[in-house]
CSV table of C-alpha atoms in Angstrom, one decimal:
chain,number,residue,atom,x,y,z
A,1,UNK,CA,122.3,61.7,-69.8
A,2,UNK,CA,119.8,64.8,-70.0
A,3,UNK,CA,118.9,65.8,-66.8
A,4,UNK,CA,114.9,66.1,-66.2
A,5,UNK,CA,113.9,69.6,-64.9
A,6,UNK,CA,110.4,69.2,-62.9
A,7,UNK,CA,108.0,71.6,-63.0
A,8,UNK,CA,109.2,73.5,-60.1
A,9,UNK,CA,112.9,73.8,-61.7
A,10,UNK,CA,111.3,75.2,-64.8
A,11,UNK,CA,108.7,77.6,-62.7
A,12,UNK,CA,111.8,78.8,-60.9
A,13,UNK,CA,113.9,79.6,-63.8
A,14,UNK,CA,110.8,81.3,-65.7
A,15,UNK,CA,110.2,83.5,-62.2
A,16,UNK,CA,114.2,84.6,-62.8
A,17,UNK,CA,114.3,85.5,-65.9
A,18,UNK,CA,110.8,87.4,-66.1
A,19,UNK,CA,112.3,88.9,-62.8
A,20,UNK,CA,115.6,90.0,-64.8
A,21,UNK,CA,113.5,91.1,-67.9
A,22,UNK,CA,111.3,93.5,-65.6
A,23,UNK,CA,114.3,94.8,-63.6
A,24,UNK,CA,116.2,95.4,-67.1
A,25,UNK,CA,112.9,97.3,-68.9
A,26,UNK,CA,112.2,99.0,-65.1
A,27,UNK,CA,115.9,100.8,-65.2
A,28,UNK,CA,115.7,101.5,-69.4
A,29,UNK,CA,112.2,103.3,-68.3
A,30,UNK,CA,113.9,104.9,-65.0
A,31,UNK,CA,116.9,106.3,-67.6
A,32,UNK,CA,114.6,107.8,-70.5
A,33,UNK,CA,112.4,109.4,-67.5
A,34,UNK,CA,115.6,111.0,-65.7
A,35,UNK,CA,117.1,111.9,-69.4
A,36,UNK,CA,113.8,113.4,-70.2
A,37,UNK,CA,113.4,115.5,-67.1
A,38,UNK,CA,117.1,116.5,-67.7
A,39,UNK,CA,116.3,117.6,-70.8
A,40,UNK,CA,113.3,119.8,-70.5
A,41,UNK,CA,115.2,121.6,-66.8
A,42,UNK,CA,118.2,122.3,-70.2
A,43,UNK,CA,115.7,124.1,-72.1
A,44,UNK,CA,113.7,126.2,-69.5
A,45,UNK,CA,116.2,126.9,-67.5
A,46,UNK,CA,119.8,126.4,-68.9
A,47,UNK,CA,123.4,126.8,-67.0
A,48,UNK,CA,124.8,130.1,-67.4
A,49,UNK,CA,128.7,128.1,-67.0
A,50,UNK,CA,129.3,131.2,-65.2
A,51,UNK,CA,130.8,131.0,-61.8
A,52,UNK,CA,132.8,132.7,-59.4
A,53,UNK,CA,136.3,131.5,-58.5
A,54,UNK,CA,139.8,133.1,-57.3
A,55,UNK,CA,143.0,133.6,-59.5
A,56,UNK,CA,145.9,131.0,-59.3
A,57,UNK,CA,146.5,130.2,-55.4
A,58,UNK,CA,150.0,129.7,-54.9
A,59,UNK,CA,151.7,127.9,-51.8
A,60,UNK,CA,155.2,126.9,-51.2
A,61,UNK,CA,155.4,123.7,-49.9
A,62,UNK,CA,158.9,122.8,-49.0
A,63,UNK,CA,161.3,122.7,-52.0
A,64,UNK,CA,158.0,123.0,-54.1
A,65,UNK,CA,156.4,126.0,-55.5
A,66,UNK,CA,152.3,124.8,-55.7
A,67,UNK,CA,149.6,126.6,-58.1
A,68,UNK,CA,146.0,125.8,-57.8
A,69,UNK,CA,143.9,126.4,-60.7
A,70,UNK,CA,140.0,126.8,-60.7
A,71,UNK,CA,139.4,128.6,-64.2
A,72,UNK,CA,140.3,126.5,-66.8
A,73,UNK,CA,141.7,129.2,-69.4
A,74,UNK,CA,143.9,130.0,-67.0
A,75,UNK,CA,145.6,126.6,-66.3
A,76,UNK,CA,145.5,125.8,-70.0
A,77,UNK,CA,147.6,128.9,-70.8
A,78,UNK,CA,150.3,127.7,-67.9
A,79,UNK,CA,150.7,124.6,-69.4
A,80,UNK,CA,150.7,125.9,-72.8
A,81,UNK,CA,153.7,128.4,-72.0
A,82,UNK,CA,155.5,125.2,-69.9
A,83,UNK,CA,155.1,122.9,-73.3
A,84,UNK,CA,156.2,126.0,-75.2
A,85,UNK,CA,159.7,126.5,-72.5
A,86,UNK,CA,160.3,122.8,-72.6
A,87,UNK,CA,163.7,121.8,-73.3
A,88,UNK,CA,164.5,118.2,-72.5
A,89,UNK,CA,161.6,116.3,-72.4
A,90,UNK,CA,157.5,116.3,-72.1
A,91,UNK,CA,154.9,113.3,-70.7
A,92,UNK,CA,151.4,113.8,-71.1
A,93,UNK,CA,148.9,111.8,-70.4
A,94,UNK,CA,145.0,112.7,-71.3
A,95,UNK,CA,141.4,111.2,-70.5
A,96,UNK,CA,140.0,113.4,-72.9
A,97,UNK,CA,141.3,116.2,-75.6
A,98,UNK,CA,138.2,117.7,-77.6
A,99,UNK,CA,138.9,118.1,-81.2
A,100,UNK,CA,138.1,121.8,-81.1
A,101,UNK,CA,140.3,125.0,-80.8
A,102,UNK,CA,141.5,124.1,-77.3
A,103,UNK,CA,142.5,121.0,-78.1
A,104,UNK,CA,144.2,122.3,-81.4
A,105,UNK,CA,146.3,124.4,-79.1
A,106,UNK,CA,148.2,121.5,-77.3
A,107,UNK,CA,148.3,118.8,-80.7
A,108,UNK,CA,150.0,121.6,-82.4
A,109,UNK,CA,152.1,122.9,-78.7
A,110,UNK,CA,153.3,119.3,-78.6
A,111,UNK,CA,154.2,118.5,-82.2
A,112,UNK,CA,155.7,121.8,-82.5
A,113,UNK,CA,158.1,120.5,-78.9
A,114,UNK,CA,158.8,117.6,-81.2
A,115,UNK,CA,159.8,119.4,-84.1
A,116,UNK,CA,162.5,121.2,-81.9
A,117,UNK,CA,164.4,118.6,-80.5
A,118,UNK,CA,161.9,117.6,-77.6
A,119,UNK,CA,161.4,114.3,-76.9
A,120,UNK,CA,157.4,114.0,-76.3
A,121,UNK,CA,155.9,111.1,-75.2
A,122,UNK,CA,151.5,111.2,-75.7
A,123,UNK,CA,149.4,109.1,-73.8
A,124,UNK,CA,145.8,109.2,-74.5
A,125,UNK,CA,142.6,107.4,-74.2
A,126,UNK,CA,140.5,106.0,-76.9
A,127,UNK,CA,137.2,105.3,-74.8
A,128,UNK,CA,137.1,109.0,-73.5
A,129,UNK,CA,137.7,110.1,-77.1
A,130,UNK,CA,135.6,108.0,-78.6
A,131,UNK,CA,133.1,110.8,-79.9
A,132,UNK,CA,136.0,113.1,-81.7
A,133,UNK,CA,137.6,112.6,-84.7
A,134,UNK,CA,139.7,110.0,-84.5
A,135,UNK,CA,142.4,111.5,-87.1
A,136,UNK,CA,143.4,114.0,-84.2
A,137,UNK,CA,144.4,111.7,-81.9
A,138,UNK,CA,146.8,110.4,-84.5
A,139,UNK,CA,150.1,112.6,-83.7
A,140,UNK,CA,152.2,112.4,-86.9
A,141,UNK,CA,155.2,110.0,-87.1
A,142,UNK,CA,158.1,112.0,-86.1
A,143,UNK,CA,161.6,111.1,-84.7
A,144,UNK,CA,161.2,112.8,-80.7
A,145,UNK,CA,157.1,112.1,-81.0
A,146,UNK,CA,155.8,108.8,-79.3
A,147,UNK,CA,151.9,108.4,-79.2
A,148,UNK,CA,150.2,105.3,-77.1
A,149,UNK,CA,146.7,105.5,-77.7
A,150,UNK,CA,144.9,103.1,-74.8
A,151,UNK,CA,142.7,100.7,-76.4
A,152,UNK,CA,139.1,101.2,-76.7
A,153,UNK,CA,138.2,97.5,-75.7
A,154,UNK,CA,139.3,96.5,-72.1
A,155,UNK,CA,138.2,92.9,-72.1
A,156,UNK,CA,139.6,92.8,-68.5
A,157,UNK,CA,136.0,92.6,-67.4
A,158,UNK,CA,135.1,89.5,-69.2
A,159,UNK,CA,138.6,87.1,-69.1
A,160,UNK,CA,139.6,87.9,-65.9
A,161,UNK,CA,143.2,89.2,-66.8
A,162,UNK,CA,143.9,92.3,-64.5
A,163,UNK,CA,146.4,93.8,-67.3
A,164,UNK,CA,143.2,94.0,-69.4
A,165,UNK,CA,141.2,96.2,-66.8
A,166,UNK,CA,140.4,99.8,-66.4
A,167,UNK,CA,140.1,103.1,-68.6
A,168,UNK,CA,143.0,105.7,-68.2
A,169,UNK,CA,141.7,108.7,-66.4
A,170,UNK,CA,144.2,110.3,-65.8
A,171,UNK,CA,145.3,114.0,-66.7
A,172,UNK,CA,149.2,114.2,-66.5
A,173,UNK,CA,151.5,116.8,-67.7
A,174,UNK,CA,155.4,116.6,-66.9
A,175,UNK,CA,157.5,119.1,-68.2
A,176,UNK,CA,161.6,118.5,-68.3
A,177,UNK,CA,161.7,116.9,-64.9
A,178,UNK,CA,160.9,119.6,-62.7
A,179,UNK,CA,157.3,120.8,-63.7
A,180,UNK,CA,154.0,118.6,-63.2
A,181,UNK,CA,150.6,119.3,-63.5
A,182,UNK,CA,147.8,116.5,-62.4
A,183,UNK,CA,143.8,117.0,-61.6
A,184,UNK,CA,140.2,117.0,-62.8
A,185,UNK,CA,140.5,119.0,-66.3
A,186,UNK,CA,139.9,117.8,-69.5
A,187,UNK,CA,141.1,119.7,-72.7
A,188,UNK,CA,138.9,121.4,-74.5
A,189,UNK,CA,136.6,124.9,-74.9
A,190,UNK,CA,133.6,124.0,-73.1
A,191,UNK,CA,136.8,123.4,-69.9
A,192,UNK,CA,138.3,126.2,-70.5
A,193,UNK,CA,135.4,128.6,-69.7
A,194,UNK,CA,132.2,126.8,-68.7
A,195,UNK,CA,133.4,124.2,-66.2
A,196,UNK,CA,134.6,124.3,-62.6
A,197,UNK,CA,137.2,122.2,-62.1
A,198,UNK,CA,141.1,121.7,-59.9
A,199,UNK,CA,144.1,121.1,-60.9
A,200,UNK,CA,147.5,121.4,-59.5
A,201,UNK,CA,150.9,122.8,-61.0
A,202,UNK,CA,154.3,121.1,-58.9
A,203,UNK,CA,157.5,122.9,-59.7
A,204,UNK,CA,160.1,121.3,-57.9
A,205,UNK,CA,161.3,117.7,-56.6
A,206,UNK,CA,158.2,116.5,-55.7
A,207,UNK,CA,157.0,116.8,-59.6
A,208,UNK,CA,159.0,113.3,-59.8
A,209,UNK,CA,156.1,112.0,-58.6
A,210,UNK,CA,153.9,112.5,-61.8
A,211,UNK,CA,157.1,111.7,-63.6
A,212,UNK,CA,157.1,108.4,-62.3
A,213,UNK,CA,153.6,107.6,-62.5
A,214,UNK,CA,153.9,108.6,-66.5
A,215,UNK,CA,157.1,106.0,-67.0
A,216,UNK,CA,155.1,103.3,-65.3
A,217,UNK,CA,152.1,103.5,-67.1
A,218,UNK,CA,154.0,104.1,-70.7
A,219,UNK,CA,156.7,101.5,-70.3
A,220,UNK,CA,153.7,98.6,-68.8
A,221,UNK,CA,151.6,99.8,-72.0
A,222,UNK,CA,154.3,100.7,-74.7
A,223,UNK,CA,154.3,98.2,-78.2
A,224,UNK,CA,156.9,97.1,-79.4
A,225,UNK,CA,158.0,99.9,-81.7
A,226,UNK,CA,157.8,102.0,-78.6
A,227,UNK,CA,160.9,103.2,-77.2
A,228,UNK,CA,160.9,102.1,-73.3
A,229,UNK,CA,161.6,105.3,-71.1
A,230,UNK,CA,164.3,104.3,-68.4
A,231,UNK,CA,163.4,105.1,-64.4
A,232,UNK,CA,166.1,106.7,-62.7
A,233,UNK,CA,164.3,106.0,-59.2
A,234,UNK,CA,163.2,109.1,-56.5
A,235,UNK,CA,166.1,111.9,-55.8
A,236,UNK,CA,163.9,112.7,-52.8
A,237,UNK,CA,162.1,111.0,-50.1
A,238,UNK,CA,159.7,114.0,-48.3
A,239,UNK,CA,156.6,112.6,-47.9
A,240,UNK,CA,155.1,115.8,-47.5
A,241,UNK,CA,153.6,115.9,-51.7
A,242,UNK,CA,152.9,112.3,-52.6
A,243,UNK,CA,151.0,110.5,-55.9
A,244,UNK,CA,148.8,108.1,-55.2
A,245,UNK,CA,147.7,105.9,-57.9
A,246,UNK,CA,144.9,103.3,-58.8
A,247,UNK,CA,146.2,100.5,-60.6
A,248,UNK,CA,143.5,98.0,-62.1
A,249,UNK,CA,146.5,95.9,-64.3
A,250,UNK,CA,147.7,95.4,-60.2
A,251,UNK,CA,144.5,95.0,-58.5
A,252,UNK,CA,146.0,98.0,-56.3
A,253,UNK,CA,143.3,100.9,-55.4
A,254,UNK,CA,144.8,102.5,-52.7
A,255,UNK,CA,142.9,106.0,-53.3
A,256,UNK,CA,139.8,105.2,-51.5
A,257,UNK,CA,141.9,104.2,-48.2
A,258,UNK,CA,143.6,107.8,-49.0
A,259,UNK,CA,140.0,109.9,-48.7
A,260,UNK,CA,139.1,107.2,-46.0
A,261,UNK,CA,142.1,107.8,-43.6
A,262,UNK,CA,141.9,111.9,-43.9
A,263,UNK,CA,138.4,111.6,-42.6
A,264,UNK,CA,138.6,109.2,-40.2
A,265,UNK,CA,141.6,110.9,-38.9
A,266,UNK,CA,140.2,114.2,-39.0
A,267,UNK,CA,138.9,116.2,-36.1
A,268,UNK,CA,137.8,119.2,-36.8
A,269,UNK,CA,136.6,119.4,-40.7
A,270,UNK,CA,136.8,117.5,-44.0
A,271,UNK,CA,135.4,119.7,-46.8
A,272,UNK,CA,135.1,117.4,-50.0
A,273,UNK,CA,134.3,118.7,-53.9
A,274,UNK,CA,133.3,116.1,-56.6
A,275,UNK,CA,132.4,116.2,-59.7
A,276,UNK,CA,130.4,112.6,-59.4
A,277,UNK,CA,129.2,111.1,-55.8
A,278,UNK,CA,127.9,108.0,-55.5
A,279,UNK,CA,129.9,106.2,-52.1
A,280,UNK,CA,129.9,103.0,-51.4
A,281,UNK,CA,129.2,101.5,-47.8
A,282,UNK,CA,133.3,102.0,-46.3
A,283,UNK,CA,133.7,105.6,-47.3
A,284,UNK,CA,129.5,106.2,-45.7
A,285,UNK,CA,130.5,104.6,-42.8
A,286,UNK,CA,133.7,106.6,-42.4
A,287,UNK,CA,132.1,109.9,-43.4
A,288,UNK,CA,128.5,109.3,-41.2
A,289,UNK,CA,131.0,108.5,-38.2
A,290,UNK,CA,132.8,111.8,-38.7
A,291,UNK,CA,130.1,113.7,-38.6
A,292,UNK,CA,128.6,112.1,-35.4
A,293,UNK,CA,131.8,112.8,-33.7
A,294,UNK,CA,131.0,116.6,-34.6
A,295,UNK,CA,133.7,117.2,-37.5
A,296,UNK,CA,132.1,119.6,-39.9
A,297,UNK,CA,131.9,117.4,-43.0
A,298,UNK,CA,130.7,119.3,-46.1
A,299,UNK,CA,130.3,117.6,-49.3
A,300,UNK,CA,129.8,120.1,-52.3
A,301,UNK,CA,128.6,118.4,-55.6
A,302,UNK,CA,127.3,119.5,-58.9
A,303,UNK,CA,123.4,120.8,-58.4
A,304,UNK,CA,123.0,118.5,-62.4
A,305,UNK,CA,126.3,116.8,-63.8
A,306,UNK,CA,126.7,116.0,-67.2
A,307,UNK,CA,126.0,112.3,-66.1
A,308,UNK,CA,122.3,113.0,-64.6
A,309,UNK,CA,122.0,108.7,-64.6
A,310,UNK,CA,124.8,108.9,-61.7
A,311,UNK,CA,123.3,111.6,-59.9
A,312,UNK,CA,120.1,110.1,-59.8
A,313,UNK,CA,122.1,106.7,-59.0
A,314,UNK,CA,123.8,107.9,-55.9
A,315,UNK,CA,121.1,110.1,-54.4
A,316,UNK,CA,119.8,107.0,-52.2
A,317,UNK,CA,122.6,107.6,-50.0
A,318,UNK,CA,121.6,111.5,-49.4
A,319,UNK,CA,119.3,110.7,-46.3
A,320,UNK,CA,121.7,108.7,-44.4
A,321,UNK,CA,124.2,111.6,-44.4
A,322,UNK,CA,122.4,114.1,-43.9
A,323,UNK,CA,120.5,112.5,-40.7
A,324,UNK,CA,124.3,111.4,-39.6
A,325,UNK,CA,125.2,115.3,-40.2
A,326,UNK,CA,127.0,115.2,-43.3
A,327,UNK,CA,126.3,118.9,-45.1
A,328,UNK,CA,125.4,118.5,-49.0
A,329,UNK,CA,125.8,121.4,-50.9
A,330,UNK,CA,124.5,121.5,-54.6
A,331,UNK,CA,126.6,123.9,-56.5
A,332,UNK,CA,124.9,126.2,-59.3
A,333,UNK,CA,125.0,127.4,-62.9
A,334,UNK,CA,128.3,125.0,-63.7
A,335,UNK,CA,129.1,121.9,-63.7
A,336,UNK,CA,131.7,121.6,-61.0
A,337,UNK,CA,134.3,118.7,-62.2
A,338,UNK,CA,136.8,118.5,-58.9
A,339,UNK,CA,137.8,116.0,-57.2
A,340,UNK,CA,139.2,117.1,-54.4
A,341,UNK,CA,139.4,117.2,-50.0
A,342,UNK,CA,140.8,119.2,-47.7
A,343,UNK,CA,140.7,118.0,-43.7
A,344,UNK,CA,141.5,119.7,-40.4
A,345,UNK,CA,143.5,122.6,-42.0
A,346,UNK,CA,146.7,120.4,-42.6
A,347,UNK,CA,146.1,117.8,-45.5
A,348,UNK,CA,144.6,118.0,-48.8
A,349,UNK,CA,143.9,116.0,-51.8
A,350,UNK,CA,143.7,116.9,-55.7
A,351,UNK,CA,143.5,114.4,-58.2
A,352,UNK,CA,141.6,112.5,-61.2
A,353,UNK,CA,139.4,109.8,-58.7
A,354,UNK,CA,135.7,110.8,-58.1
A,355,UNK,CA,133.8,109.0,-54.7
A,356,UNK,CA,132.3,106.3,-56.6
A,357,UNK,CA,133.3,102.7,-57.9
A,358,UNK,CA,134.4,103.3,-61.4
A,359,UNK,CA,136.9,106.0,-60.1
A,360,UNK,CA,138.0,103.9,-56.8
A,361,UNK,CA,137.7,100.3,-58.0
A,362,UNK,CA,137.8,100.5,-61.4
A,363,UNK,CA,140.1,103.1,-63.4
A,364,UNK,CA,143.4,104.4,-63.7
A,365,UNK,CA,143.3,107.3,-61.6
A,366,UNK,CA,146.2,109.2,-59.8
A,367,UNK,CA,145.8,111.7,-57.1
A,368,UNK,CA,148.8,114.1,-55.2
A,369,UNK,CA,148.4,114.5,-51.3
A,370,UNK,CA,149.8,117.3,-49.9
A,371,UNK,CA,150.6,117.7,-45.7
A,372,UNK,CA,150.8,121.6,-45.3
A,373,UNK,CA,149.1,124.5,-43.5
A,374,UNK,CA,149.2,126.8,-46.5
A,375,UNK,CA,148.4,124.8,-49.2
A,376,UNK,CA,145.3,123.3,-46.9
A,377,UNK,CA,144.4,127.2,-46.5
A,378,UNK,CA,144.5,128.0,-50.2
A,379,UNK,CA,142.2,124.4,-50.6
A,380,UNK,CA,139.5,126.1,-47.9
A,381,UNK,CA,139.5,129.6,-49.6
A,382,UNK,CA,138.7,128.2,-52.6
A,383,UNK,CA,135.8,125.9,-51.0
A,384,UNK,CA,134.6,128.7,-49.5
A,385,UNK,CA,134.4,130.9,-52.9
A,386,UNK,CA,132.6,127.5,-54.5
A,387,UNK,CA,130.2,127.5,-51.4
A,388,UNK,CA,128.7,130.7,-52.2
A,389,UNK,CA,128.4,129.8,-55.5
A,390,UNK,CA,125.6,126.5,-54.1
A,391,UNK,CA,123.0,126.4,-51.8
A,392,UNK,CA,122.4,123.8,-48.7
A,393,UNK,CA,120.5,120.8,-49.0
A,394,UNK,CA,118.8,120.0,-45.7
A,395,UNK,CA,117.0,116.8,-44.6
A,396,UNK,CA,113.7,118.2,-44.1
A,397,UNK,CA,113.9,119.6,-48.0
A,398,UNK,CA,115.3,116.0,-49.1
A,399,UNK,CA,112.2,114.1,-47.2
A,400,UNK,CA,110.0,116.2,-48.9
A,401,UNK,CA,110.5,115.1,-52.3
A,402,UNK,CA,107.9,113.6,-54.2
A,403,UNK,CA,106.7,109.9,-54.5
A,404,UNK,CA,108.1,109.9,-58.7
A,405,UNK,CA,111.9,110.6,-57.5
A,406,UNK,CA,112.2,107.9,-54.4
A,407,UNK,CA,110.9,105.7,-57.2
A,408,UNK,CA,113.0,106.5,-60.2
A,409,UNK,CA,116.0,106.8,-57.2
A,410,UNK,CA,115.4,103.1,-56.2
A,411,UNK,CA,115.5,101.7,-59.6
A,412,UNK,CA,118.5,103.5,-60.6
A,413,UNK,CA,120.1,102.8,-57.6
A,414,UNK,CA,121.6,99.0,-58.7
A,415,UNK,CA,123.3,100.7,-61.6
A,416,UNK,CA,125.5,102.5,-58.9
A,417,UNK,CA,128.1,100.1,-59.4
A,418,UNK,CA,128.4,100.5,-63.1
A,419,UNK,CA,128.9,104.4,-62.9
């Protein structure tokens, strides 16, 4: 039996959907004006992608001997001579490799590992590649080579099934068992000189960690004509350099209650770095309430990223911190790609998750924690060095922007969750 809609039911339902129509054409308007603005600050007055930052910073943390690298070049040619050395094995695991001369220099570093003897096992993802040539993310066919390209289409989003959610974001290198790098960097020549970004070389037990995380993800993903790669389980349980990984196939997300319990632990200073900022109401709350209890909470972010939508999407939130004393800094002539924290001079954080949802409650992400003093102090020099490289955005400066930006910022703001 057809059921009779009156005409309230019908004036309702027409209300919605011109509601829904507007809200859509509102936000398509809101994203040409912010590209459009973008645009025109590109052409009169471009980024230099020059930037100050330190050599190498080394620490040793227990057994482990701990790099931090902040110029692209210069971690690229570390893990270049570690792929080169590489004897026994090599896991690597990529959001994005550019199809350029950067990226040549790894495809040909890992089939040329392959060619000697070294089994090499490729991980990359087709979303974040999507725009290259898709013939160089096809590694050839060889006997020690094993390619797993993650699928374009996740339809996780649409039939439920958790195994089908989440992008691969990750940026893994394993080298042999007793090297690993993990952090923000892509691959490619606009990284390696142009871009500020972390990323973290282990040497020692603790790179197990990134080992680990690479045998999980290939052996849950592998096809059949995959060879599964066996876990021999942890030779060491120190605590003090852990992975911590987002899992959307699990439902696990355990990285935003990593950033949440350094800073609501902390009593004397969290100083964050990310490359995208757009926090949801647990990790405000926890950082507003730091900074009312008088820990120095800096937040340093990129003055324009190379997603100006998500900027624009999370500057809602700006006010509340800063009247709560949260300290933004806007950092200049780069794009600064980090992800990174560093709290009370003891713990610190580098890994692949930005603050926002995609990274905490949507990808694959993986992040190392370290507990040491002098891997902490290498973490604050380096702030430091990035902090002179920004300026200060204070409250009074942020109120007096004009009526066109609160605007644009309150119709991009729904799209938070999508970025």
């Amino acid at each position: 039996m057809r059921k009779f809609r009156g005409p309230k039911q019908r004036h309702v339902l027409s209300a919605a959907k011109w509601w829904v129509l507007g809200t859509v054409a509102a936000q398509a308007a809101a994203i040409a004006t912010v590209s459009v603005i973008d645009a025109m600050r590109k052409k009169r007055a471009p980024q230099s992608g020059r930037f100050p930052h330190l050599p190498p910073q080394n620490a040793q943390v227990g057994p482990n001997s701990m790099t931090i690298f902040t110029y692209g070049r210069e971690l690229y040619d570390a893990m270049l001579a570690d792929i080169r050395a590489a004897k026994d094995r090599i896991f690597f695991e990529w959001f994005i490799i550019k199809a350029d001369e950067t990226g040549a220099e790894f495809r040909n570093a890992l089939i040329e590992a392959a060619q000697r003897g070294v089994d090499t096992y490729v991980i990359i993802d087709t979303w974040g590649n999507a725009n290259q040539d898709p013939r160089f993310r096809r590694l050839p066919k060889m006997e020690h080579l094993h390619t797993l390209l993650f699928p374009f289409v996740r339809p996780g989003l649409f039939n439920g099934r958790a195994r089908d959610k989440g992008r691969d974001h990750r940026k893994i290198l394993t080298v042999d068992k007793r090297i690993g790098y993990v952090g923000g960097y892509n691959i490619g020549t606009l990284y390696a000189h142009e871009w500020r970004d972390t990323h973290v070389r282990i040497e020692g037990p603790a790179a197990w960690e990134l080992d680990d995380a690479f045998i999980d993800m290939w052996n849950d993903y592998r096809k059949k004509h995959h060879p599964a790669i066996a876990d021999d389980g942890v030779t060491d349980w120190d605590a003090t350099v852990r992975a911590v990984m987002n899992t959307p196939a699990l439902n696990v997300f355990p990285i935003s209650a990593l950033y949440m319990d350094a800073i609501n632990r902390s009593a004397v200073r969290v100083w964050i770095t990310m490359g995208y900022f757009i926090p949801e109401e647990p990790m405000l709350i926890a950082m507003t309430n730091a900074a009312r209890r008088g820990v120095d909470v800096r937040v340093l972010i990129p003055e324009y990223s190379n997603h100006i939508v998500g900027d624009w999407a999370g500057r809602p939130h700006y006010e509340r911190l800063l009247r709560s004393g949260v300290r933004i800094f806007l950092y200049e002539e780069a794009m600064v790609h980090s992800k990174t924290m560093t709290a009370d001079g003891r713990w610190s954080t580098v890994g692949t998750a930005n603050i926002d949802r995609l990274s905490l409650r949507g990808n694959f992400e993986i992040n190392v924690e370290v507990f040491d003093p002098g891997f902490a102090a290498a973490m604050e020099r380096i702030f430091e060095v990035d902090l002179a490289n920004s300026h200060e955005l204070t409250l009074e400066q942020w109120q007096a922007r004009g009526r066109r930006d609160r605007v644009l910022e309150t119709v991009l703001r729904p799209l938070a969750p999508l970025l």
